[in-house]
mmCIF file with all atom_site columns, C-alpha atoms in Angstrom:
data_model
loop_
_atom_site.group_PDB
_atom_site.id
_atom_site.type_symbol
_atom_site.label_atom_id
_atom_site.label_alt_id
_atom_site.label_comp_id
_atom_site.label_asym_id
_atom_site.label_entity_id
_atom_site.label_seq_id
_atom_site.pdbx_PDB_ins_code
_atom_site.Cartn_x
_atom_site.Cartn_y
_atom_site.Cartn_z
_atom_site.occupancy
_atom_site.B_iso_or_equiv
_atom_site.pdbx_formal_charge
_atom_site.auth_seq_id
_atom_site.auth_comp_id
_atom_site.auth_asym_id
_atom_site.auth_atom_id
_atom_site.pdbx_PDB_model_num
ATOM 1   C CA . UNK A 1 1   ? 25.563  -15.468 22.703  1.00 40.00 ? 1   UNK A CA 1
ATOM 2   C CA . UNK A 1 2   ? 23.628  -16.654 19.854  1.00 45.00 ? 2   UNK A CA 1
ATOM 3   C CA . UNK A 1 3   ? 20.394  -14.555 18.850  1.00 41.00 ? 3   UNK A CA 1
ATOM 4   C CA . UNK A 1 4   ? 17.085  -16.196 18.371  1.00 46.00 ? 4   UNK A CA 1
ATOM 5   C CA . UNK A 1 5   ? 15.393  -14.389 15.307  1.00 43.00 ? 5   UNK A CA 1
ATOM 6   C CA . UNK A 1 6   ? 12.012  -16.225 16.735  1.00 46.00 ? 6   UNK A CA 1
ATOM 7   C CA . UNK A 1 7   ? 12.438  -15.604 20.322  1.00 45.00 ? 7   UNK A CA 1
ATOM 8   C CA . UNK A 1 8   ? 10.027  -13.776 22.278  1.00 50.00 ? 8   UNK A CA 1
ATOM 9   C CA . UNK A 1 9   ? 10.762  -9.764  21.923  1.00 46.00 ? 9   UNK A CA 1
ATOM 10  C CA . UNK A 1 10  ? 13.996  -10.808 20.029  1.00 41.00 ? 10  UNK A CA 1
ATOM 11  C CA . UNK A 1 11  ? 12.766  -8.369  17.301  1.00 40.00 ? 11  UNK A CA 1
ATOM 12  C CA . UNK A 1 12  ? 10.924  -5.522  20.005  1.00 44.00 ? 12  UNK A CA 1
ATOM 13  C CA . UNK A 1 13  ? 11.572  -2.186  19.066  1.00 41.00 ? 13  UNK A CA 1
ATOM 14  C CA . UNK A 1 14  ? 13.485  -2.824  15.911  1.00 37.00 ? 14  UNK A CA 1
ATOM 15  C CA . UNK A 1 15  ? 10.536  -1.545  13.536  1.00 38.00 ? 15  UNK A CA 1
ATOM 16  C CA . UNK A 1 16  ? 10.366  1.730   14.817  1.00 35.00 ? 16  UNK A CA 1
ATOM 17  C CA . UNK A 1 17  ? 13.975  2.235   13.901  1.00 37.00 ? 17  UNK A CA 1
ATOM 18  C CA . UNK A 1 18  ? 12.962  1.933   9.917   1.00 41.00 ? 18  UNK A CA 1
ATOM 19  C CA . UNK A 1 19  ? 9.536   3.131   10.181  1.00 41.00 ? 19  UNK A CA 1
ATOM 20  C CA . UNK A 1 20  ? 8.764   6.010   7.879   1.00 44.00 ? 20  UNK A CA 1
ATOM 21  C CA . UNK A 1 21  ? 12.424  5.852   6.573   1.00 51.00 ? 21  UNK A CA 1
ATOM 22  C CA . UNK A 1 22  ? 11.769  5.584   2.364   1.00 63.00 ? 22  UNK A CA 1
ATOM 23  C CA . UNK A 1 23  ? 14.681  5.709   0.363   1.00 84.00 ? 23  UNK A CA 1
ATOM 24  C CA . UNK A 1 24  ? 14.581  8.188   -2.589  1.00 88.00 ? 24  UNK A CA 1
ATOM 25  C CA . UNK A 1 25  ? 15.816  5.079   -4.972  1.00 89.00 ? 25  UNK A CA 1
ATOM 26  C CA . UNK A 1 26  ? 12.291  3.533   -4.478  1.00 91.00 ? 26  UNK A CA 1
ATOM 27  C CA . UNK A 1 27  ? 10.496  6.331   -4.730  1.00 93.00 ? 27  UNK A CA 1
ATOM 28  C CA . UNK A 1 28  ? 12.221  6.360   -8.170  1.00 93.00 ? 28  UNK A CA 1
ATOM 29  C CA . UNK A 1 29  ? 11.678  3.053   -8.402  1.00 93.00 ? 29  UNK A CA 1
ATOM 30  C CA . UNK A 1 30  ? 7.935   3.469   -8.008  1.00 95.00 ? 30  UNK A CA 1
ATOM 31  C CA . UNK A 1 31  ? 7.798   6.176   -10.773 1.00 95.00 ? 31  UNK A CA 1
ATOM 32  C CA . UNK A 1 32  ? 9.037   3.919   -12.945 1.00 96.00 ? 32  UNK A CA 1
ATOM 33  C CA . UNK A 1 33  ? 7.195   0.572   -12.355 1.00 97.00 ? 33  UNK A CA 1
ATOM 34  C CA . UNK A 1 34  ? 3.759   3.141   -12.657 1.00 97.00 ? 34  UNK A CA 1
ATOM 35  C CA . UNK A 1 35  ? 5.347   4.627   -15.710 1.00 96.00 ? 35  UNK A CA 1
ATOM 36  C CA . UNK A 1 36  ? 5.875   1.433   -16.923 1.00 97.00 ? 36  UNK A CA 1
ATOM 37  C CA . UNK A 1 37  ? 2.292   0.448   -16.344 1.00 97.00 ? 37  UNK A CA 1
ATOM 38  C CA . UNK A 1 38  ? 0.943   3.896   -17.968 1.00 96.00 ? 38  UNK A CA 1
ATOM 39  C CA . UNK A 1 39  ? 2.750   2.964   -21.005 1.00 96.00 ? 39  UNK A CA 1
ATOM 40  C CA . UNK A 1 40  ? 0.803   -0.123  -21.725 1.00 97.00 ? 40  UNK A CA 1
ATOM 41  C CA . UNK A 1 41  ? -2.417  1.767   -20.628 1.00 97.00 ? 41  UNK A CA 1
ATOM 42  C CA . UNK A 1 42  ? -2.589  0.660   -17.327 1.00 97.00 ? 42  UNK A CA 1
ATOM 43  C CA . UNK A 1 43  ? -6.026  2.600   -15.893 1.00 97.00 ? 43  UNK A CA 1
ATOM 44  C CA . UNK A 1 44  ? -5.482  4.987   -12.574 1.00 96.00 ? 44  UNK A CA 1
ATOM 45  C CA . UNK A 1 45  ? -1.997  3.791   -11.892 1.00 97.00 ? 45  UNK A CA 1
ATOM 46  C CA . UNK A 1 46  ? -1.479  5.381   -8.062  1.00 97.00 ? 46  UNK A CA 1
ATOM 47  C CA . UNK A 1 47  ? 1.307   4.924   -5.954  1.00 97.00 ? 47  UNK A CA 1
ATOM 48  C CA . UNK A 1 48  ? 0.301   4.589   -2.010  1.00 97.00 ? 48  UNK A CA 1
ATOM 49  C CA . UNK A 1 49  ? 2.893   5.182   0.487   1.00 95.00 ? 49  UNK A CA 1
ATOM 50  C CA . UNK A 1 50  ? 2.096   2.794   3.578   1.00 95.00 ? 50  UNK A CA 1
ATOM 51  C CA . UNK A 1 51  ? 5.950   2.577   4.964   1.00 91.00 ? 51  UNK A CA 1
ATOM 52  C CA . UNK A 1 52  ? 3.926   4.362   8.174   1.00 91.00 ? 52  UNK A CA 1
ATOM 53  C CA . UNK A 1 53  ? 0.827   2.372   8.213   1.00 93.00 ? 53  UNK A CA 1
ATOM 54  C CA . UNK A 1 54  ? 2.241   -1.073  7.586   1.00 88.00 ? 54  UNK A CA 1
ATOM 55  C CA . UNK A 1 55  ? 6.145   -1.712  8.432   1.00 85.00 ? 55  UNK A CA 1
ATOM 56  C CA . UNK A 1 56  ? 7.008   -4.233  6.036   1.00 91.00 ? 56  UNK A CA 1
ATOM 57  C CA . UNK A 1 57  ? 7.109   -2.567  3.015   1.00 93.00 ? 57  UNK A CA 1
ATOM 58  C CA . UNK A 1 58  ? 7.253   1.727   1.978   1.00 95.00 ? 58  UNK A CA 1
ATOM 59  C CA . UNK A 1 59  ? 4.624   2.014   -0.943  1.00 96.00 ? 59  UNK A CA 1
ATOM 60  C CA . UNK A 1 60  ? 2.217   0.310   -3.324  1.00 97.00 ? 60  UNK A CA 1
ATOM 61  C CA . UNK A 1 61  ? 1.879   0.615   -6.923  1.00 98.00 ? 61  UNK A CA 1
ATOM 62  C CA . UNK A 1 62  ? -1.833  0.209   -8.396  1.00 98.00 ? 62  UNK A CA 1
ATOM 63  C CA . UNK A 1 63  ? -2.523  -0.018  -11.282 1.00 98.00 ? 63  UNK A CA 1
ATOM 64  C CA . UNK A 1 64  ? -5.317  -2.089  -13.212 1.00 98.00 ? 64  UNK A CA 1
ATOM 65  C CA . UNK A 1 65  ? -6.347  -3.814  -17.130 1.00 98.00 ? 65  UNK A CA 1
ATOM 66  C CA . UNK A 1 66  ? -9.123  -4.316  -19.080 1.00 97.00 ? 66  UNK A CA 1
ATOM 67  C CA . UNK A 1 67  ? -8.627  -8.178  -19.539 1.00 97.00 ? 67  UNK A CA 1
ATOM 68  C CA . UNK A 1 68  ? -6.292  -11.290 -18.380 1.00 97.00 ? 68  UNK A CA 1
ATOM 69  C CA . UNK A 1 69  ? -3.822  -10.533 -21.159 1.00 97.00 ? 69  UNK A CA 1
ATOM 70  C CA . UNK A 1 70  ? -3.402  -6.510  -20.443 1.00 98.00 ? 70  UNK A CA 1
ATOM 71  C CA . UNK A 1 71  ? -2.507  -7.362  -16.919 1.00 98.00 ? 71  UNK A CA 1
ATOM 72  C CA . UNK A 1 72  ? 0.206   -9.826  -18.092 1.00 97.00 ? 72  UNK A CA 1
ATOM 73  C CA . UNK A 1 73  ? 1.636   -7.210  -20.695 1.00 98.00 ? 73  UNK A CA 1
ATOM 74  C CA . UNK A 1 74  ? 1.807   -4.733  -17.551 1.00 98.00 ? 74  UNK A CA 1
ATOM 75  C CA . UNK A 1 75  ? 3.269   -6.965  -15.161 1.00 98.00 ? 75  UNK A CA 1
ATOM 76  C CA . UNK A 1 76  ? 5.615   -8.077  -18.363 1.00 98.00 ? 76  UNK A CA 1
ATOM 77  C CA . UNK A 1 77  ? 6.700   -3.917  -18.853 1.00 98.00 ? 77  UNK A CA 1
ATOM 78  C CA . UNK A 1 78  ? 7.239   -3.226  -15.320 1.00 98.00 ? 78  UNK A CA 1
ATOM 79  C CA . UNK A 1 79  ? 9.593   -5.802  -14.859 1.00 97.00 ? 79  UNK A CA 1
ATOM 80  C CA . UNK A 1 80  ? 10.998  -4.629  -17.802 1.00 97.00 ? 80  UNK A CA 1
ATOM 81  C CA . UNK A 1 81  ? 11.594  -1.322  -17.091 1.00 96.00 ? 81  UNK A CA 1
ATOM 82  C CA . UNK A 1 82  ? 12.397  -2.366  -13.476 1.00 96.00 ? 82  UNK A CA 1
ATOM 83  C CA . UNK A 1 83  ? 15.253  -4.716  -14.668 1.00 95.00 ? 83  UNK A CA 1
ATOM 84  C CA . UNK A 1 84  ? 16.592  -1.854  -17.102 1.00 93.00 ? 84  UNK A CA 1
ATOM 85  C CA . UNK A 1 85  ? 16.589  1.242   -14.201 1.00 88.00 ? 85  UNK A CA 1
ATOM 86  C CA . UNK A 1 86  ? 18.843  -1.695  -12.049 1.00 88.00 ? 86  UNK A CA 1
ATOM 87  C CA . UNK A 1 87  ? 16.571  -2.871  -9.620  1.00 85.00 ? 87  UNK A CA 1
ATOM 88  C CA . UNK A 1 88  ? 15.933  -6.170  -11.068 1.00 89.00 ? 88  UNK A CA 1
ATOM 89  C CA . UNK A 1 89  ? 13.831  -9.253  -10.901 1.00 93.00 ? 89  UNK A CA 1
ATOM 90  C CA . UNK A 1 90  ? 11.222  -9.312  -8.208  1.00 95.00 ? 90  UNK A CA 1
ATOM 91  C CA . UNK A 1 91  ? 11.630  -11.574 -5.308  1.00 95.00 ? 91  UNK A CA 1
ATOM 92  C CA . UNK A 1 92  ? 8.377   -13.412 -6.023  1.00 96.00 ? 92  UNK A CA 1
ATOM 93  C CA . UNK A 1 93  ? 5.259   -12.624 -8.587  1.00 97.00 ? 93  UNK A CA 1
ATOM 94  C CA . UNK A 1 94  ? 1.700   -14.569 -7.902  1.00 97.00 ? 94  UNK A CA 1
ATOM 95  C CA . UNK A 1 95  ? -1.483  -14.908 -9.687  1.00 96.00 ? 95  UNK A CA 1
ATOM 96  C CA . UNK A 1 96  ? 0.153   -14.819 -12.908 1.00 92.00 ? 96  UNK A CA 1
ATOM 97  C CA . UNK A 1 97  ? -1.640  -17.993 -13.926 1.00 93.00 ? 97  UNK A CA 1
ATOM 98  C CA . UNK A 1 98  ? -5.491  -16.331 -13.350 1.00 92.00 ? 98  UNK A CA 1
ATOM 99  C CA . UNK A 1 99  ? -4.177  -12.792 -14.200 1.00 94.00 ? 99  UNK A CA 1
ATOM 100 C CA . UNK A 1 100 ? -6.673  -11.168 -12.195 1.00 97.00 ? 100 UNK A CA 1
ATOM 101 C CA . UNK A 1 101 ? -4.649  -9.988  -9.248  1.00 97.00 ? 101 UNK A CA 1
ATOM 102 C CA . UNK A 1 102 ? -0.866  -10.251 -9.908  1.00 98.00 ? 102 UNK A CA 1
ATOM 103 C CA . UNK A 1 103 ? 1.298   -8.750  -7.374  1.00 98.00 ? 103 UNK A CA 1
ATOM 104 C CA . UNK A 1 104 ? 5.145   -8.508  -7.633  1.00 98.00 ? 104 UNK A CA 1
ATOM 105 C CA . UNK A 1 105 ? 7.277   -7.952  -4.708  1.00 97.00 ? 105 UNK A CA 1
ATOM 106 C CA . UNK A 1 106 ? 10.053  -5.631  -4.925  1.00 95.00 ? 106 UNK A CA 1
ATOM 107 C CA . UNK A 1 107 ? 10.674  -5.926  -1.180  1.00 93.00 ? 107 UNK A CA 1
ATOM 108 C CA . UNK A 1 108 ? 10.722  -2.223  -0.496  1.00 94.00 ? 108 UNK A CA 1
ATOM 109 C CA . UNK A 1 109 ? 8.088   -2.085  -2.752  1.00 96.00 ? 109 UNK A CA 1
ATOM 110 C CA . UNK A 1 110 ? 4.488   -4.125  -4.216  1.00 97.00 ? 110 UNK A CA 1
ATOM 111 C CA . UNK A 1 111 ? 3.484   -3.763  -7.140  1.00 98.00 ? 111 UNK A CA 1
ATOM 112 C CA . UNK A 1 112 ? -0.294  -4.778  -8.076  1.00 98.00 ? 112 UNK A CA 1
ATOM 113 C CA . UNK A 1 113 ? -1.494  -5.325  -11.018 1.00 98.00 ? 113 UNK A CA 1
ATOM 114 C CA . UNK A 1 114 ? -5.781  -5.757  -11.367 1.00 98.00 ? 114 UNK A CA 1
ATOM 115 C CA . UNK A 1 115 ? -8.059  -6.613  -13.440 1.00 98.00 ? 115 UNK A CA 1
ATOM 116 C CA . UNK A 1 116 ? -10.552 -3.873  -13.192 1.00 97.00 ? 116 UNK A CA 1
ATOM 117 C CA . UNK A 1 117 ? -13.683 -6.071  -11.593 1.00 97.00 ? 117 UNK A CA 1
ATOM 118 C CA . UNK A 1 118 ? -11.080 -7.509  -8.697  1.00 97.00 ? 118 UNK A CA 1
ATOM 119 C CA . UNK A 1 119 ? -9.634  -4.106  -8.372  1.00 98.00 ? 119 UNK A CA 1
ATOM 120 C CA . UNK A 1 120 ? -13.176 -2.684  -7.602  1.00 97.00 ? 120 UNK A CA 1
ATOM 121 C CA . UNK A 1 121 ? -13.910 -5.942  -5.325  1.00 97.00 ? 121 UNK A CA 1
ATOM 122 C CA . UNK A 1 122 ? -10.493 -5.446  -2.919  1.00 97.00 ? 122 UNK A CA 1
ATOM 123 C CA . UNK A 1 123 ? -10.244 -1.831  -3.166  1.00 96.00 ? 123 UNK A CA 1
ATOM 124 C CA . UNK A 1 124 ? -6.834  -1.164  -1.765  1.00 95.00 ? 124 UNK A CA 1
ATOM 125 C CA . UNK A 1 125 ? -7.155  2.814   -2.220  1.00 95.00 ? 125 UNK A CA 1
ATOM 126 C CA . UNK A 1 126 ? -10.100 2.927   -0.159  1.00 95.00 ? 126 UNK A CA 1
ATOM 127 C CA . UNK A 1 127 ? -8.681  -0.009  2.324   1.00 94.00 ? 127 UNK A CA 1
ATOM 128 C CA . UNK A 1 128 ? -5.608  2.363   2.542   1.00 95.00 ? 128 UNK A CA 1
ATOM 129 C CA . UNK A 1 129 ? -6.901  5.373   2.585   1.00 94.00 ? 129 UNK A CA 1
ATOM 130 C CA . UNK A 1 130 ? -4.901  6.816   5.226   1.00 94.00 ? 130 UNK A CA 1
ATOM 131 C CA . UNK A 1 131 ? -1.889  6.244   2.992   1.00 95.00 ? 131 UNK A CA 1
ATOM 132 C CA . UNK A 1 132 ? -0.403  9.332   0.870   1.00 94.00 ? 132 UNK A CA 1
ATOM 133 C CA . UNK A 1 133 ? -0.496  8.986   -3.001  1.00 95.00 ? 133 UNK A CA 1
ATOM 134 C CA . UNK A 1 134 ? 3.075   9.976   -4.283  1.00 94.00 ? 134 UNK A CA 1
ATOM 135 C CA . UNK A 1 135 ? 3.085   11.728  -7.120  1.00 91.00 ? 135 UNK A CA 1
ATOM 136 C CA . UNK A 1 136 ? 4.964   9.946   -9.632  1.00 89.00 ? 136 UNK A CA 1
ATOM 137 C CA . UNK A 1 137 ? 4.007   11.541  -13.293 1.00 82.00 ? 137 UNK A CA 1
ATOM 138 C CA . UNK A 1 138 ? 6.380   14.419  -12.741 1.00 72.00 ? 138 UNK A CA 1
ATOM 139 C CA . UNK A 1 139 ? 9.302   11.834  -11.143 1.00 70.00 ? 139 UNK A CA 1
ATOM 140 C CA . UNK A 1 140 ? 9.008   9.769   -14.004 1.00 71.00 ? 140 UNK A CA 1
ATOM 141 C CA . UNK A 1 141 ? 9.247   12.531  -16.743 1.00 69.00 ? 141 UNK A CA 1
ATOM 142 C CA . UNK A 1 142 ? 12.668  13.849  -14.890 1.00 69.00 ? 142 UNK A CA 1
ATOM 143 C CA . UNK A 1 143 ? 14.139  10.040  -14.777 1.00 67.00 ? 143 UNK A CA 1
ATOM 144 C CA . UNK A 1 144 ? 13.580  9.737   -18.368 1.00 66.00 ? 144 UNK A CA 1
ATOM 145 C CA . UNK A 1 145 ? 14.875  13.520  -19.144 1.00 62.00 ? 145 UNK A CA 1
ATOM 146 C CA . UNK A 1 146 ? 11.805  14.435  -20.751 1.00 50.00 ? 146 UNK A CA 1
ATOM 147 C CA . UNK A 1 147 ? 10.408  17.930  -19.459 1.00 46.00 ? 147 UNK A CA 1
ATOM 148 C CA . UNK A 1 148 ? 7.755   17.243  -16.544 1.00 43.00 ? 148 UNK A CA 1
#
């Protein structure tokens, strides 16, 4: 029997199986991309946990610049700091060329990187509202051993 990945109902019922199921390595993981962010002054860096709201992926990071070359610098640390804690490269990074939205997939995880105008414009926190906010100041701190 050979399965058909693109037959109809070949994939029926398998979300629910891994719905709502976030592993505590990307919640760390999260921590330290907005950490990451923070550190090159990324403005109100939250981290929105959609794993129940949209299935394909457990969490955002947001995070936003002041200019073009801020949002590169961010996107530059948290890969940086991604790389070091051993989660390594993204699977794919657009908008790098504009700057204005670049988003990096993780897989498990987005990260999304605004200018502050196209943040405002798209509005993911309010287009996700129903999502939680993880707390990640406090995760951070402990991953780093400093006292949080």
């Amino acid at each position: 029997m050979t399965f058909a990945p693109n037959a109809p109902g070949a994939w029926e019922g398998t979300s629910a199986i891994f719905v709502g199921i976030t592993s505590e390595r990307t919640r760390e993981c999260c921590a330290v991309a907005a950490k990451a962010a923070s550190d090159k002054l990324g403005r109100d860096t939250v981290v929105l946990g959609v794993e129940k709201l949209l299935g394909i992926t457990d969490a955002f990071v947001v995070t936003s610049g002041a200019n073009p070359r801020q949002v590169r610098t961010i996107r530059d640390e948290v890969e940086r700091q991604l790389k070091h804690a051993g989660w390594g490269t993204p699977l794919s990074v657009e908008g790098l060329d504009v700057a204005q939205w670049v988003l990096m997939d993780y897989g498990d995880f987005l990260v999304h990187v605004f200018l502050e105008e196209t943040r405002r414009f798209y509005d993911l926190e309010h287009l996700w509202g129903d999502a939680p906010r993880w707390a990640w100041t406090s995760r951070a701190a402990a991953l780093a051993g400093a006292p949080g």
